[in-house]
């Protein structure tokens, strides 16, 4: 059995019970055995083995390695890794090779992380079931007939199925927490700006955040510690101190935790999720925390606000894919206009096209004020109300998804059903707050999780609290 934490992995290597090469071989075997899950777009097997051998050799020479030596990581196919393909799950970028490293990837490599491959995801991170990928759906390892969630579905299953130790994903509206919850692992997104977005393929730039999926909160804390902090290449990553999150002790002091009581009565929430939420509330009370039922006035506006703003930002971000400098260029086009039209029509899948059209519409003159302008105002109201709660209390407790993982194919023709299911996760991205999905057992054979949100820049408080659970 492979160790399931960074600390246990490093101890096993240090004590000579295993080697880095043995660990990488075991993960590669797990990948091979589970090809049917369609987790990886590409596996960097030989390279990972070479890096493992280098580390083993360095250890025998007594060299000091980085904080992530021996740690096998998968990266979502939206993160630039120099000299490696990165496609955002899209035919548009199928043959694209990144000429540089994302800042977060660079920082992981500097601490000797071993990158084993890039994971499948919804095209340009647009989706909630990993079914919008050019490479086909990823399967949930708990039930291969069901989705793993999205858009970081491959990332979640890569950890769930034991094909790597930890995964790097990205979240624009829930793409780390929701698949984590569907796959029974931890999933964390920090405050907007906490980790540089340089080298993360853009979807909605005022929402996008890099995040992590792991078997425990301790590993997430270390990944945050290594990757967080200012970056001259991303002006939205400010110079806030990065704390030693990994070393920070668990916090078991009583906390004041708000939950939205109306959700527990809502028809929109599956009974299994309601029961799990109630059990979590009872458990937290039992640990001495104060659970406070509160109201949130804007649930009906959360999904529309998110989808107006993110499609607007996506329509702008994705305009760079025009067949000119990189990405798919239609071989059949005969003039400039046709090159644009055909390249984009052939390169983008249906959901991405839908969102570009929606986003272009809400930004168009004559509709801008009615849609984009209004959604910006709604975002402010949503953010202010959450801020008011977090000024008076420590955390907000929420479900992650209103439902359990659904059958593959069930929602592919119903985009609105997919959008509505994002209601609980998009809040943290609308408000830029740090949030974590925590496994809460299973309903039948399907994993279910819950979510905690904290105030901006309060990652340490949130992670210490979760360590204490
Ligand atoms: N499901 C949401 C969407 O489709 C969130 C995706 C994400 O966080 N990347 O936009």
PDB file of C-alpha atoms in Angstrom, residues 206-338:
ATOM      1  CA  UNK A 206     -11.799  37.830 -11.808  1.00  0.00           C
ATOM      2  CA  UNK A 207     -12.887  34.386 -10.516  1.00  0.00           C
ATOM      3  CA  UNK A 208     -10.058  31.978 -11.452  1.00  0.00           C
ATOM      4  CA  UNK A 209      -7.995  30.422  -8.694  1.00  0.00           C
ATOM      5  CA  UNK A 210      -5.581  27.525  -8.486  1.00  0.00           C
ATOM      6  CA  UNK A 211      -6.557  24.896  -5.902  1.00  0.00           C
ATOM      7  CA  UNK A 212      -5.561  21.491  -4.537  1.00  0.00           C
ATOM      8  CA  UNK A 213      -7.068  18.041  -4.055  1.00  0.00           C
ATOM      9  CA  UNK A 214      -5.632  15.629  -1.514  1.00  0.00           C
ATOM     10  CA  UNK A 215      -6.415  12.899   1.010  1.00  0.00           C
ATOM     11  CA  UNK A 216      -5.994  15.290   3.945  1.00  0.00           C
ATOM     12  CA  UNK A 217      -5.830  18.943   4.946  1.00  0.00           C
ATOM     13  CA  UNK A 218      -2.208  18.708   6.040  1.00  0.00           C
ATOM     14  CA  UNK A 219      -1.059  18.058   2.472  1.00  0.00           C
ATOM     15  CA  UNK A 220      -3.194  20.908   1.178  1.00  0.00           C
ATOM     16  CA  UNK A 221      -1.573  23.228   3.743  1.00  0.00           C
ATOM     17  CA  UNK A 222       1.905  22.386   2.477  1.00  0.00           C
ATOM     18  CA  UNK A 223       0.936  22.833  -1.177  1.00  0.00           C
ATOM     19  CA  UNK A 224      -0.494  26.249  -0.339  1.00  0.00           C
ATOM     20  CA  UNK A 225       2.628  27.228   1.590  1.00  0.00           C
ATOM     21  CA  UNK A 226       4.823  26.353  -1.388  1.00  0.00           C
ATOM     22  CA  UNK A 227       2.746  28.050  -4.091  1.00  0.00           C
ATOM     23  CA  UNK A 228       1.174  31.113  -2.412  1.00  0.00           C
ATOM     24  CA  UNK A 229       2.427  34.659  -2.452  1.00  0.00           C
ATOM     25  CA  UNK A 230       3.193  37.673  -4.582  1.00  0.00           C
ATOM     26  CA  UNK A 231       4.276  37.310  -8.182  1.00  0.00           C
ATOM     27  CA  UNK A 232       5.432  40.094 -10.473  1.00  0.00           C
ATOM     28  CA  UNK A 233       3.676  38.242 -13.324  1.00  0.00           C
ATOM     29  CA  UNK A 234       0.213  38.525 -11.728  1.00  0.00           C
ATOM     30  CA  UNK A 235      -0.780  41.932 -10.399  1.00  0.00           C
ATOM     31  CA  UNK A 236      -3.772  40.384  -8.587  1.00  0.00           C
ATOM     32  CA  UNK A 237      -1.433  38.324  -6.341  1.00  0.00           C
ATOM     33  CA  UNK A 238      -0.603  40.822  -3.598  1.00  0.00           C
ATOM     34  CA  UNK A 239       2.298  40.853  -1.217  1.00  0.00           C
ATOM     35  CA  UNK A 240       0.474  39.355   1.780  1.00  0.00           C
ATOM     36  CA  UNK A 241       2.611  37.261   4.126  1.00  0.00           C
ATOM     37  CA  UNK A 242       2.631  33.525   3.409  1.00  0.00           C
ATOM     38  CA  UNK A 243       2.401  31.652   6.690  1.00  0.00           C
ATOM     39  CA  UNK A 244       3.879  28.248   7.566  1.00  0.00           C
ATOM     40  CA  UNK A 245       0.460  26.648   6.974  1.00  0.00           C
ATOM     41  CA  UNK A 246       1.806  23.098   7.174  1.00  0.00           C
ATOM     42  CA  UNK A 247       3.342  23.549  10.625  1.00  0.00           C
ATOM     43  CA  UNK A 248       0.362  25.449  12.065  1.00  0.00           C
ATOM     44  CA  UNK A 249      -1.254  23.458  14.866  1.00  0.00           C
ATOM     45  CA  UNK A 250      -4.872  22.260  14.776  1.00  0.00           C
ATOM     46  CA  UNK A 251      -7.266  24.761  16.335  1.00  0.00           C
ATOM     47  CA  UNK A 252      -9.997  23.225  18.516  1.00  0.00           C
ATOM     48  CA  UNK A 253     -11.217  26.437  20.143  1.00  0.00           C
ATOM     49  CA  UNK A 254     -15.004  26.910  19.928  1.00  0.00           C
ATOM     50  CA  UNK A 255     -15.972  28.757  16.728  1.00  0.00           C
ATOM     51  CA  UNK A 256     -19.085  30.506  15.578  1.00  0.00           C
ATOM     52  CA  UNK A 257     -20.311  28.846  12.367  1.00  0.00           C
ATOM     53  CA  UNK A 258     -23.200  30.099  10.254  1.00  0.00           C
ATOM     54  CA  UNK A 259     -25.381  27.845   8.110  1.00  0.00           C
ATOM     55  CA  UNK A 260     -28.394  28.639   5.959  1.00  0.00           C
ATOM     56  CA  UNK A 261     -31.321  26.838   7.555  1.00  0.00           C
ATOM     57  CA  UNK A 262     -33.596  27.294   4.514  1.00  0.00           C
ATOM     58  CA  UNK A 263     -31.347  24.952   2.517  1.00  0.00           C
ATOM     59  CA  UNK A 264     -32.175  22.073   4.810  1.00  0.00           C
ATOM     60  CA  UNK A 265     -35.825  22.485   3.848  1.00  0.00           C
ATOM     61  CA  UNK A 266     -35.265  23.186   0.165  1.00  0.00           C
ATOM     62  CA  UNK A 267     -36.607  20.771  -2.444  1.00  0.00           C
ATOM     63  CA  UNK A 268     -33.549  21.512  -4.538  1.00  0.00           C
ATOM     64  CA  UNK A 269     -31.310  19.640  -2.104  1.00  0.00           C
ATOM     65  CA  UNK A 270     -31.181  15.824  -2.338  1.00  0.00           C
ATOM     66  CA  UNK A 271     -32.296  14.046   0.827  1.00  0.00           C
ATOM     67  CA  UNK A 272     -28.938  12.304   1.111  1.00  0.00           C
ATOM     68  CA  UNK A 273     -27.150  15.664   1.059  1.00  0.00           C
ATOM     69  CA  UNK A 274     -29.595  17.104   3.612  1.00  0.00           C
ATOM     70  CA  UNK A 275     -29.019  14.181   5.957  1.00  0.00           C
ATOM     71  CA  UNK A 276     -25.284  14.533   5.603  1.00  0.00           C
ATOM     72  CA  UNK A 277     -25.502  18.286   6.310  1.00  0.00           C
ATOM     73  CA  UNK A 278     -27.596  17.663   9.404  1.00  0.00           C
ATOM     74  CA  UNK A 279     -25.092  15.067  10.623  1.00  0.00           C
ATOM     75  CA  UNK A 280     -22.257  17.574  10.084  1.00  0.00           C
ATOM     76  CA  UNK A 281     -24.142  20.260  12.024  1.00  0.00           C
ATOM     77  CA  UNK A 282     -24.685  17.806  14.884  1.00  0.00           C
ATOM     78  CA  UNK A 283     -21.051  16.734  14.821  1.00  0.00           C
ATOM     79  CA  UNK A 284     -19.773  20.315  14.919  1.00  0.00           C
ATOM     80  CA  UNK A 285     -22.118  21.125  17.799  1.00  0.00           C
ATOM     81  CA  UNK A 286     -20.835  18.038  19.591  1.00  0.00           C
ATOM     82  CA  UNK A 287     -17.302  19.400  19.239  1.00  0.00           C
ATOM     83  CA  UNK A 288     -18.356  22.522  21.128  1.00  0.00           C
ATOM     84  CA  UNK A 289     -18.846  24.941  18.241  1.00  0.00           C
ATOM     85  CA  UNK A 290     -21.803  27.307  18.013  1.00  0.00           C
ATOM     86  CA  UNK A 291     -23.955  26.670  14.931  1.00  0.00           C
ATOM     87  CA  UNK A 292     -26.013  29.656  13.921  1.00  0.00           C
ATOM     88  CA  UNK A 293     -28.888  29.438  11.439  1.00  0.00           C
ATOM     89  CA  UNK A 294     -28.921  32.527   9.233  1.00  0.00           C
ATOM     90  CA  UNK A 295     -30.565  33.851   6.093  1.00  0.00           C
ATOM     91  CA  UNK A 296     -28.987  34.615   2.755  1.00  0.00           C
ATOM     92  CA  UNK A 297     -31.201  36.778   0.571  1.00  0.00           C
ATOM     93  CA  UNK A 298     -29.701  36.154  -2.833  1.00  0.00           C
ATOM     94  CA  UNK A 299     -29.703  32.420  -3.560  1.00  0.00           C
ATOM     95  CA  UNK A 300     -31.933  32.975  -6.598  1.00  0.00           C
ATOM     96  CA  UNK A 301     -29.424  35.421  -8.079  1.00  0.00           C
ATOM     97  CA  UNK A 302     -26.215  33.537  -7.446  1.00  0.00           C
ATOM     98  CA  UNK A 303     -26.198  31.305 -10.539  1.00  0.00           C
ATOM     99  CA  UNK A 304     -27.410  33.977 -13.008  1.00  0.00           C
ATOM    100  CA  UNK A 305     -24.844  36.463 -11.675  1.00  0.00           C
ATOM    101  CA  UNK A 306     -22.058  33.927 -11.974  1.00  0.00           C
ATOM    102  CA  UNK A 307     -22.986  32.852 -15.500  1.00  0.00           C
ATOM    103  CA  UNK A 308     -23.420  36.401 -16.845  1.00  0.00           C
ATOM    104  CA  UNK A 309     -20.049  37.522 -15.481  1.00  0.00           C
ATOM    105  CA  UNK A 310     -17.999  34.409 -16.262  1.00  0.00           C
ATOM    106  CA  UNK A 311     -19.315  34.044 -19.807  1.00  0.00           C
ATOM    107  CA  UNK A 312     -18.549  37.737 -20.383  1.00  0.00           C
ATOM    108  CA  UNK A 313     -14.995  37.270 -19.147  1.00  0.00           C
ATOM    109  CA  UNK A 314     -14.633  34.010 -21.084  1.00  0.00           C
ATOM    110  CA  UNK A 315     -15.765  35.617 -24.342  1.00  0.00           C
ATOM    111  CA  UNK A 316     -12.976  38.145 -23.933  1.00  0.00           C
ATOM    112  CA  UNK A 317     -10.311  35.672 -22.735  1.00  0.00           C
ATOM    113  CA  UNK A 318     -11.029  33.149 -25.475  1.00  0.00           C
ATOM    114  CA  UNK A 319     -10.914  35.716 -28.275  1.00  0.00           C
ATOM    115  CA  UNK A 320      -7.155  35.071 -28.447  1.00  0.00           C
ATOM    116  CA  UNK A 321      -7.816  31.641 -29.971  1.00  0.00           C
ATOM    117  CA  UNK A 322      -8.272  32.760 -33.548  1.00  0.00           C
ATOM    118  CA  UNK A 323      -6.024  30.396 -35.484  1.00  0.00           C
ATOM    119  CA  UNK A 324      -3.328  33.007 -35.951  1.00  0.00           C
ATOM    120  CA  UNK A 325      -0.428  32.620 -33.555  1.00  0.00           C
ATOM    121  CA  UNK A 326      -1.211  29.285 -31.902  1.00  0.00           C
ATOM    122  CA  UNK A 327      -3.957  26.755 -31.513  1.00  0.00           C
ATOM    123  CA  UNK A 328      -6.019  25.076 -34.182  1.00  0.00           C
ATOM    124  CA  UNK A 329      -6.024  26.699 -37.619  1.00  0.00           C
ATOM    125  CA  UNK A 330      -8.540  25.402 -40.101  1.00  0.00           C
ATOM    126  CA  UNK A 331      -6.821  23.875 -43.136  1.00  0.00           C
ATOM    127  CA  UNK A 332      -9.862  24.646 -45.316  1.00  0.00           C
ATOM    128  CA  UNK A 333     -10.087  28.395 -44.764  1.00  0.00           C
ATOM    129  CA  UNK A 334      -9.402  30.604 -47.774  1.00  0.00           C
ATOM    130  CA  UNK A 335      -9.281  34.110 -46.383  1.00  0.00           C
ATOM    131  CA  UNK A 336      -8.835  35.910 -43.060  1.00  0.00           C
ATOM    132  CA  UNK A 337     -12.484  35.961 -42.042  1.00  0.00           C
ATOM    133  CA  UNK A 338     -12.894  32.296 -42.890  1.00  0.00           C
TER     134      UNK A 338
END
